[in-house]
Coordinates of C-alpha atoms and ligand atoms in Angstrom, one line a residue:
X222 CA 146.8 78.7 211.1
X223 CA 144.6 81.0 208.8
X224 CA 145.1 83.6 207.9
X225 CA 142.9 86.4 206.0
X226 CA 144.7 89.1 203.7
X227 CA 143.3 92.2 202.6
X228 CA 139.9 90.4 202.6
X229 CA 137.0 92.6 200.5
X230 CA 133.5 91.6 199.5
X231 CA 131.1 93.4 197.9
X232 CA 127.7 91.6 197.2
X233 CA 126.6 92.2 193.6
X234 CA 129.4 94.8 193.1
X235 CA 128.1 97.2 195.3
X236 CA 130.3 99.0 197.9
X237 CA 132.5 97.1 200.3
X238 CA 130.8 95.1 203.2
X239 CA 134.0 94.1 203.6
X240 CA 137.0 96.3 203.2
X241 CA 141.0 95.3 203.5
X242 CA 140.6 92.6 206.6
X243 CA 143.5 91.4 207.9
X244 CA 143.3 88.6 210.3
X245 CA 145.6 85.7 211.6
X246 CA 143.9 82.9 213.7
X247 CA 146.9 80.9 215.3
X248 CA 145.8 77.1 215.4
X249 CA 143.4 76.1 218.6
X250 CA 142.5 79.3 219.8
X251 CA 139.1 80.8 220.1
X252 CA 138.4 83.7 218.1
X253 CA 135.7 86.2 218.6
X254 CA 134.2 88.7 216.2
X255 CA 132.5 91.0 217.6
X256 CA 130.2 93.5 216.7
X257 CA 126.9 95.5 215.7
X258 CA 124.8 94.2 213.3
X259 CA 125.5 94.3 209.7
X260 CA 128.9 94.8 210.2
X261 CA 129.8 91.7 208.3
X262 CA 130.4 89.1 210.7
X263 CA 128.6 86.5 209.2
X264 CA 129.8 87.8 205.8
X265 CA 133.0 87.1 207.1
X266 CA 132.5 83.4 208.4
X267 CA 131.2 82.5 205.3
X268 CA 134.1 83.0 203.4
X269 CA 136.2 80.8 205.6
X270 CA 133.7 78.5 204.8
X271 CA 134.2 79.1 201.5
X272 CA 129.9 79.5 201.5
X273 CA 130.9 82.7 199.3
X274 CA 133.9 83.8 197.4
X275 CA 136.0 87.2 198.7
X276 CA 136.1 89.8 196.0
X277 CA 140.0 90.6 196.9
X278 CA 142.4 89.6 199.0
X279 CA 143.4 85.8 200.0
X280 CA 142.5 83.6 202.5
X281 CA 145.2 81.0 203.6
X282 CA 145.0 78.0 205.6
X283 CA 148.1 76.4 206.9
X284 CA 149.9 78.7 204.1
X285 CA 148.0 77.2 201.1
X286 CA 145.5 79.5 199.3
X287 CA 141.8 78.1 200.2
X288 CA 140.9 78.4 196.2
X289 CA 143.3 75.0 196.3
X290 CA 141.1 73.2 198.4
X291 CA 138.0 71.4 197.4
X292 CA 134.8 72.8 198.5
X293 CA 133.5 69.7 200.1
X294 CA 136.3 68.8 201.0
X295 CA 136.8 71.7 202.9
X296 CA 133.3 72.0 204.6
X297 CA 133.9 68.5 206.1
X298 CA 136.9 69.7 207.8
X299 CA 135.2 72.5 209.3
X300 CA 132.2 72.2 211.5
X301 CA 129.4 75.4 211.4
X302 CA 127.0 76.4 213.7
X303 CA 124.7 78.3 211.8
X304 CA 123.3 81.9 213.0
X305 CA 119.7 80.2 213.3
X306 CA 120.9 76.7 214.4
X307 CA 120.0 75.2 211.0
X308 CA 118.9 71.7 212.3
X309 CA 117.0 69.7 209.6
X310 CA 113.6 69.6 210.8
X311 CA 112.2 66.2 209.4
X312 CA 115.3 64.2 210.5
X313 CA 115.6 62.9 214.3
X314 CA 118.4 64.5 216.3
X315 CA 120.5 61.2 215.8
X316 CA 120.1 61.5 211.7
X317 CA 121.2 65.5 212.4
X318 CA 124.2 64.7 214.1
X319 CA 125.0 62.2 211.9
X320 CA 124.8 64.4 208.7
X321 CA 128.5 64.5 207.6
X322 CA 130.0 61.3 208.7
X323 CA 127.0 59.9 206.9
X324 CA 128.5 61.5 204.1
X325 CA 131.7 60.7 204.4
X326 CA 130.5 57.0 204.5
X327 CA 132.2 56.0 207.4
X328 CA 130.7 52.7 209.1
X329 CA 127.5 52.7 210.6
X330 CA 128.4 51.7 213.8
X331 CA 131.5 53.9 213.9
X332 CA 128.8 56.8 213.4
X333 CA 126.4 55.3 215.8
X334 CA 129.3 55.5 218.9
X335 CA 130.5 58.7 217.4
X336 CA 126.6 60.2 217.9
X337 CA 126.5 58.7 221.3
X338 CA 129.7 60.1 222.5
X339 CA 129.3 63.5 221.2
X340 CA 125.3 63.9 222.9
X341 CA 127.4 62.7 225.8
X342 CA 129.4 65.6 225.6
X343 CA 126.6 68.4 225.2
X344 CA 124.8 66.9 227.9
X345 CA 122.1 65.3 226.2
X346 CA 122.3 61.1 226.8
X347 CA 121.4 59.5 223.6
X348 CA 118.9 57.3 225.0
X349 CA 116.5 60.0 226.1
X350 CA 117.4 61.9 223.1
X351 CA 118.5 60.5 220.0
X352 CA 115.2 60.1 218.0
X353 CA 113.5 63.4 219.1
X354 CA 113.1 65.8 216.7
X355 CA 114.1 69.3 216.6
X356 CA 110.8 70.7 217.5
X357 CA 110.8 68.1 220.6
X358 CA 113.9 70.1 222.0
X359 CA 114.1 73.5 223.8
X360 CA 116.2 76.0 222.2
X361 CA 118.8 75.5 224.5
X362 CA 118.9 71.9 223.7
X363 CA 118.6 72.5 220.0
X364 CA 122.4 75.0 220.6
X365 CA 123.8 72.0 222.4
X366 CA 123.1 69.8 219.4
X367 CA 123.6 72.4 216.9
X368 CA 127.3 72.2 218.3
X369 CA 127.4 68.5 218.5
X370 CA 126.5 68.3 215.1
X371 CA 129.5 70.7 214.5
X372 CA 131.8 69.0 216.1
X373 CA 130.5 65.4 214.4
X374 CA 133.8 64.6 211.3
X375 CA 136.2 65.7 213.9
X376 CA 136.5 69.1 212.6
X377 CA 140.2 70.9 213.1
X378 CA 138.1 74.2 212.7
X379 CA 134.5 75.3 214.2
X380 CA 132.6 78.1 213.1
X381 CA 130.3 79.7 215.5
X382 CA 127.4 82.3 214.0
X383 CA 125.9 83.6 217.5
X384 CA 125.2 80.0 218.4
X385 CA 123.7 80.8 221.7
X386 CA 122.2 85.1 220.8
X387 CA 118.6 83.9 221.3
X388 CA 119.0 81.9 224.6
X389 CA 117.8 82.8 228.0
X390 CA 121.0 84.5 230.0
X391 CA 121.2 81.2 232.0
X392 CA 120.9 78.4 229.2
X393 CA 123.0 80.1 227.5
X394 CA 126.2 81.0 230.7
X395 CA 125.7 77.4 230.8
X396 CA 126.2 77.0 227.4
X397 CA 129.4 79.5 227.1
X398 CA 130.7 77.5 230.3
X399 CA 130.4 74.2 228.0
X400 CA 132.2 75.4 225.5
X401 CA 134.6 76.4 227.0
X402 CA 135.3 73.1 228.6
X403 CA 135.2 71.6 225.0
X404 CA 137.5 73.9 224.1
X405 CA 139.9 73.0 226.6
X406 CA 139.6 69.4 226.0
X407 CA 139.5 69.5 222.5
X408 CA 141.8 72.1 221.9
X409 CA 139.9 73.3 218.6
X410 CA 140.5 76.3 216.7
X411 CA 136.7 78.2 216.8
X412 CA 136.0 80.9 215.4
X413 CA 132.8 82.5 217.1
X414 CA 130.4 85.3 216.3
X415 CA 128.5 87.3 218.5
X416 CA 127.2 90.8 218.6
X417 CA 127.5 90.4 222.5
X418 CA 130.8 92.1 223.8
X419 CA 130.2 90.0 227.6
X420 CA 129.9 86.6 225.2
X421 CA 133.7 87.7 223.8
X422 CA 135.1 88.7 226.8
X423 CA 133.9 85.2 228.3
X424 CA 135.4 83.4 225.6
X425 CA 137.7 84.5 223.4
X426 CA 141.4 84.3 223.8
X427 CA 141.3 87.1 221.7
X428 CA 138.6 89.5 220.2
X429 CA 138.0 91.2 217.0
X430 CA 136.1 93.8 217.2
X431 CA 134.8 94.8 213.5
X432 CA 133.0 98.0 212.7
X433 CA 131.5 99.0 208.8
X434 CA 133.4 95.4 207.4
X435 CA 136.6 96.5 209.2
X436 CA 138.6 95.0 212.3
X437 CA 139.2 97.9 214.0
X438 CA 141.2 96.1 217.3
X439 CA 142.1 92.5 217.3
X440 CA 143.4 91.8 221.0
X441 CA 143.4 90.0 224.3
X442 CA 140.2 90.5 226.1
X443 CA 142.4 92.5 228.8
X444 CA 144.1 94.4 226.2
X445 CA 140.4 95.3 224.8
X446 CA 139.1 96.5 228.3
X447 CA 142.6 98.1 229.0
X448 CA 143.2 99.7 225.9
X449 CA 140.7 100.2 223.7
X450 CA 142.2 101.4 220.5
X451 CA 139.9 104.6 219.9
X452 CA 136.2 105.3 220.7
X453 CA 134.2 103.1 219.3
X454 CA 135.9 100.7 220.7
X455 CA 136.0 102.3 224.1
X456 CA 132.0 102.9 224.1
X457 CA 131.6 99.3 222.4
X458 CA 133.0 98.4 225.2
X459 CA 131.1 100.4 227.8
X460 CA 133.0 102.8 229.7
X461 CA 131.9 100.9 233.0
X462 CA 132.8 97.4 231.4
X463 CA 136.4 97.5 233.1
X464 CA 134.7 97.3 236.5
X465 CA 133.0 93.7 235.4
X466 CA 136.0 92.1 235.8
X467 CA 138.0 92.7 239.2
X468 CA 140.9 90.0 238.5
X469 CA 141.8 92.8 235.6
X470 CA 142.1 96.0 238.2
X471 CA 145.3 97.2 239.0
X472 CA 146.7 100.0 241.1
X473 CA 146.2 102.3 238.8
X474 CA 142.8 101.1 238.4
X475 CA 141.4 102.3 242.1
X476 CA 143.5 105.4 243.1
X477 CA 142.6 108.5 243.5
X478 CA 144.1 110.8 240.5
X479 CA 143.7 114.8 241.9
X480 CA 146.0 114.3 244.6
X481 CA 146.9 117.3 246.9
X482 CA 150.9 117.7 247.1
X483 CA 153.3 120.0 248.6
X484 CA 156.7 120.9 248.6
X485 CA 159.5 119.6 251.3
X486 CA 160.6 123.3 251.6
X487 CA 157.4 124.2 252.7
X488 CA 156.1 125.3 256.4
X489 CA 154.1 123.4 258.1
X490 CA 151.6 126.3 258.2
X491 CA 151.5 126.1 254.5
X492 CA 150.8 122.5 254.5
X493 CA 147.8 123.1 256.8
X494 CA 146.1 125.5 254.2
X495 CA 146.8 123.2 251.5
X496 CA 144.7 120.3 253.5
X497 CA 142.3 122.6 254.1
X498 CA 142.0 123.5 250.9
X499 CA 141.7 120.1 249.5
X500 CA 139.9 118.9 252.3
X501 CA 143.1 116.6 253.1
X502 CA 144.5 114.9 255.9
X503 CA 147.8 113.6 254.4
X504 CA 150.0 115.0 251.5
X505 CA 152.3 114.0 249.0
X506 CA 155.6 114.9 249.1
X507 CA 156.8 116.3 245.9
X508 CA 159.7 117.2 243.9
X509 CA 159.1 118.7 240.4
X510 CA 160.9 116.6 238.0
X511 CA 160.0 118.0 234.6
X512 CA 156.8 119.0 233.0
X513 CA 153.7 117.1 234.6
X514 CA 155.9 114.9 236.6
X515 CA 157.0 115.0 240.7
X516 CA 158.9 112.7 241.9
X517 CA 157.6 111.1 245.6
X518 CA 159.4 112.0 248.0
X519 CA 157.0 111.1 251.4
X520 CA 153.8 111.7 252.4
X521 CA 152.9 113.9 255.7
X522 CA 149.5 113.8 257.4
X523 CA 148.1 116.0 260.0
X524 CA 148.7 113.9 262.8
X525 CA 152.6 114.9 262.6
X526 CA 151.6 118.3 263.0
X527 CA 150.7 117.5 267.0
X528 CA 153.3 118.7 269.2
X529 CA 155.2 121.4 266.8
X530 CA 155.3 124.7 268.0
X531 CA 157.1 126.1 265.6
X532 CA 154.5 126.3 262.3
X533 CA 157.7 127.1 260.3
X534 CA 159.5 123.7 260.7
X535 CA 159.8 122.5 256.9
X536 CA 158.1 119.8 255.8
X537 CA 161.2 117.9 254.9
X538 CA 162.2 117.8 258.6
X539 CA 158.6 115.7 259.5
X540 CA 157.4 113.8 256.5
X541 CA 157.5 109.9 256.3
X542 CA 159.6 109.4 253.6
X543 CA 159.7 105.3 253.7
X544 CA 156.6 105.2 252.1
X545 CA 155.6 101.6 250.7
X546 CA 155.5 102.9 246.9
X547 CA 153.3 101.0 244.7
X548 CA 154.0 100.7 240.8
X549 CA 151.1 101.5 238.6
X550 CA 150.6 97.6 237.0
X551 CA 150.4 96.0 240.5
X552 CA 146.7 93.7 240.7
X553 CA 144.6 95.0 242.9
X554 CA 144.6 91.6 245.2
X555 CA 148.0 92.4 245.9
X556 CA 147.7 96.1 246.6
X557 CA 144.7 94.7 249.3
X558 CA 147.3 92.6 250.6
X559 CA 150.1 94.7 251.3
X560 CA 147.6 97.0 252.7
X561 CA 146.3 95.0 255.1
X562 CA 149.8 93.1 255.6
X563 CA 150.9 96.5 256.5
X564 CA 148.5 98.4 258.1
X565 CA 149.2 100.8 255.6
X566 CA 146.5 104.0 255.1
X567 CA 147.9 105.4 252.3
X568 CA 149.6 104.2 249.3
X569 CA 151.1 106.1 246.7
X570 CA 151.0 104.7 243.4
X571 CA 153.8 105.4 240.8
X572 CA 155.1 105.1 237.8
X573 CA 158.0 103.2 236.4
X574 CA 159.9 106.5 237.0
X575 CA 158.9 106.5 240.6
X576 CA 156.5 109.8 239.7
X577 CA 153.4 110.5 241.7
X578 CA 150.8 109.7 239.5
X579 CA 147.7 108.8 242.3
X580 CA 147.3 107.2 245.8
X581 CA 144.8 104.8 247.2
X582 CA 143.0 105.2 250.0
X583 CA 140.4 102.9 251.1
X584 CA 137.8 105.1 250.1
X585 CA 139.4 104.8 247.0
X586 CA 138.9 101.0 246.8
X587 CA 135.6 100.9 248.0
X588 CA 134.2 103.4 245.3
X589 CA 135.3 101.0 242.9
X590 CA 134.0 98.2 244.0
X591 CA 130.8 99.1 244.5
X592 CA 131.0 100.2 240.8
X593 CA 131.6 96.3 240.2
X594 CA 128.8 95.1 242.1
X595 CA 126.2 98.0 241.2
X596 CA 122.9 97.6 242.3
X597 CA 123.9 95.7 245.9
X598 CA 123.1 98.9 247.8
X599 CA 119.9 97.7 248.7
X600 CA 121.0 95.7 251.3
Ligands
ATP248 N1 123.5 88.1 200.1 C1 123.7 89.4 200.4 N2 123.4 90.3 199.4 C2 123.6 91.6 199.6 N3 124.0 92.1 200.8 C3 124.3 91.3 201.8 C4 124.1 89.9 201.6 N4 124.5 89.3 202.8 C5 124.8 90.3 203.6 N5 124.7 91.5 203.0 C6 125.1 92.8 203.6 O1 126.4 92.7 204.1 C7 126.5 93.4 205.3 C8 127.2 92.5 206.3 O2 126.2 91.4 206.6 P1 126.6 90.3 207.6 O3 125.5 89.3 207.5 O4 127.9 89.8 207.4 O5 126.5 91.1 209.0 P2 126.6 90.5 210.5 O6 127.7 91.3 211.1 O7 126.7 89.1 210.5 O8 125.2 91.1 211.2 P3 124.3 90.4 212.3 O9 124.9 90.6 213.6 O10 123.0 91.1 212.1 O11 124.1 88.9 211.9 C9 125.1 93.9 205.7 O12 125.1 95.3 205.3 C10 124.2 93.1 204.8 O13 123.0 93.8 204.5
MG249 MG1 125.3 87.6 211.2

């Protein structure tokens, strides 16, 4: 675990670039930082790496205090992909992957398999490979061995400076997709960087998303989209963002908020005017509660209304009132299913109070997934 208390930094005792960072990485999860530029990202990376000293605060690492450990020492246990790849130019890609067990003098054909294995595992076969240089690669190619080279002593921790910001969107999907296989097979603790908030959402088990040397949220990528904690988050974000990412929608997600309601005491004729009002075929049942909350009681469309004479018959005498209700946090898939399951029309959605708080329609759905897939009118 490390952990990072009350982190400042100030560069030549100038104002904060960092100020009072709090942050706990739990042990083989994948951490993103996220956010604009200059915001000290890198900044802070580099004092996990122990590349440059905090001016306050403490940085712990399985409880001991990183001043304990050895800087060397240290670096060899961590691997870092550097914000501009940082491959040695003049050395073949074999000699670059090889840097730090060379260092660590372990045997020369221990490093020679190691090299092997690890090109293996970003995709680039050693024999086609190995004594290339760094100019002979494409920058895609270059990432993959950036991270192979990182991943060379066995590392418990990986630092990642926006390993894959100057890629092609495809090279580098591919490249987020390989990573996150690595991550699952190696089960790592990374720590990676990007100014990207798609990259973090794509990879992290959690994000941090830092503003002026701050961490202004540090939660699940759901919790992010769901919840951003005040707006910059919520425009860092994008407002639309939620609608990337169906498997997140819930009920509440795709109903319709402005729903028209009536009383059971009321009239027929009085429901009428109220559909026609709000351009409505069907109603909510209500029952006031309290303040800004009615409890469901039913819903009645117009198609009851055949075959009543009498236009004062209450609305309590005709409404449905078995009503499939669905709660607020139900996914999406499953409010699909029980529609279609069901034939149902119209579905209430409510909270955990059973209050009216929105109903989905089909309508409903549809304008929100056509947010997802925006520019697919064109068919
Ligand atoms: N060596 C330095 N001396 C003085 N100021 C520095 C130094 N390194 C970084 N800074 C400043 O610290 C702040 C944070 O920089 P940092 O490199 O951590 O940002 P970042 O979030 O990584 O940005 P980017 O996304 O552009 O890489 C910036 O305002 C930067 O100008
Ligand atoms: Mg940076």
């Amino acid at each position: 675990m490390i952990e990072l208390k009350n982190i400042s930094k100030s560069y030549n005792g100038k104002t904060n670039v960092i100020e009072n960072l709090n942050l706990t990485i739990e042990d083989g999860q994948l951490i993103v930082l996220v956010g604009e530029s200059g915001c000290g990202k890198t900044t802070t990376m580099q004092m996990l790496n122990k590349l440059i000293e905090p001016s306050g605060g403490d940085i712990l690492i399985d409880g001991k205090n990183i001043n304990s450990f050895d800087k060397l020492e240290l670096r060899r246990n961590i691997g870092y992909v550097i914000q501009d790849i940082g491959l040695f130019p003049h050395k073949t890609i074999e000699d670059n992957v090889a840097t730090v067990p060379r260092l660590e003098k372990h045997p020369k054909t221990d490093i020679h398999e190691r090299v092997k294995t690890l090109m293996q595992m970003v995709d680039l076969p050693y024999d086609e490979y190995a004594q290339r240089y760094p100019r002979e690669l494409s920058g895609g190619q270059k990432q993959r061995i950036g991270v192979a080279r990182a991943l060379a002593n066995d590392p418990d921790l990986i630092l990642m400076d926006e390993p894959f910001s100057a890629l092609d969107p495809i090279t580098r999907e591919q490249l987020q997709d390989e990573l996150l296989k690595l991550h699952d097979e190696l089960g790592k603790t990374i720590v990676f960087v990007t100014h990207d908030i798609d990259e973090a959402i794509k990879l992290g088990d959690k994000i941090a998303v830092m503003q002026s040397g701050k961490i202004v949220q540090f939660a699940t990528p759901e919790e992010i989209l769901k919840n951003p904690i005040n707006e910059f988050v919520a425009t860092f974000v994008g407002k639309n963002r939620l609608w990337k990412t169906p498997e997140m929608l819930t009920a509440e997600d795709v109903m319709i908020k402005g729903v028209a309601k009536v009383n059971p005491s009321r009239s027929v004729a009085q429901a009428i005017i109220v559909m026609k009002k709000h351009d409505k075929t069907v109603l909510a049942v209500v029952k006031k509660t309290g303040i800004g909350k009615e409890k469901l009681l039913g819903i009645v469309g117009a198609n009851r209304f055949t075959g009543i004479s009498d236009h004062n018959t209450k609305i309590s005498d005709i409404m449905k009132s078995n009503v499939k209700r669905i709660p607020r946090k139900t996914p999406l898939t499953e409010v699909i299913k029980l529609r279609n399951d069901n034939n149902i029309l119209f579905s209430p959605v409510v909270d955990e109070d059973d209050n009216l708080i929105g109903m989905i329609t089909n309508t409903s759905i549809v304008n929100v997934l056509s947010q997802i897939m925006p520019g697919q009118e064109d068919y």
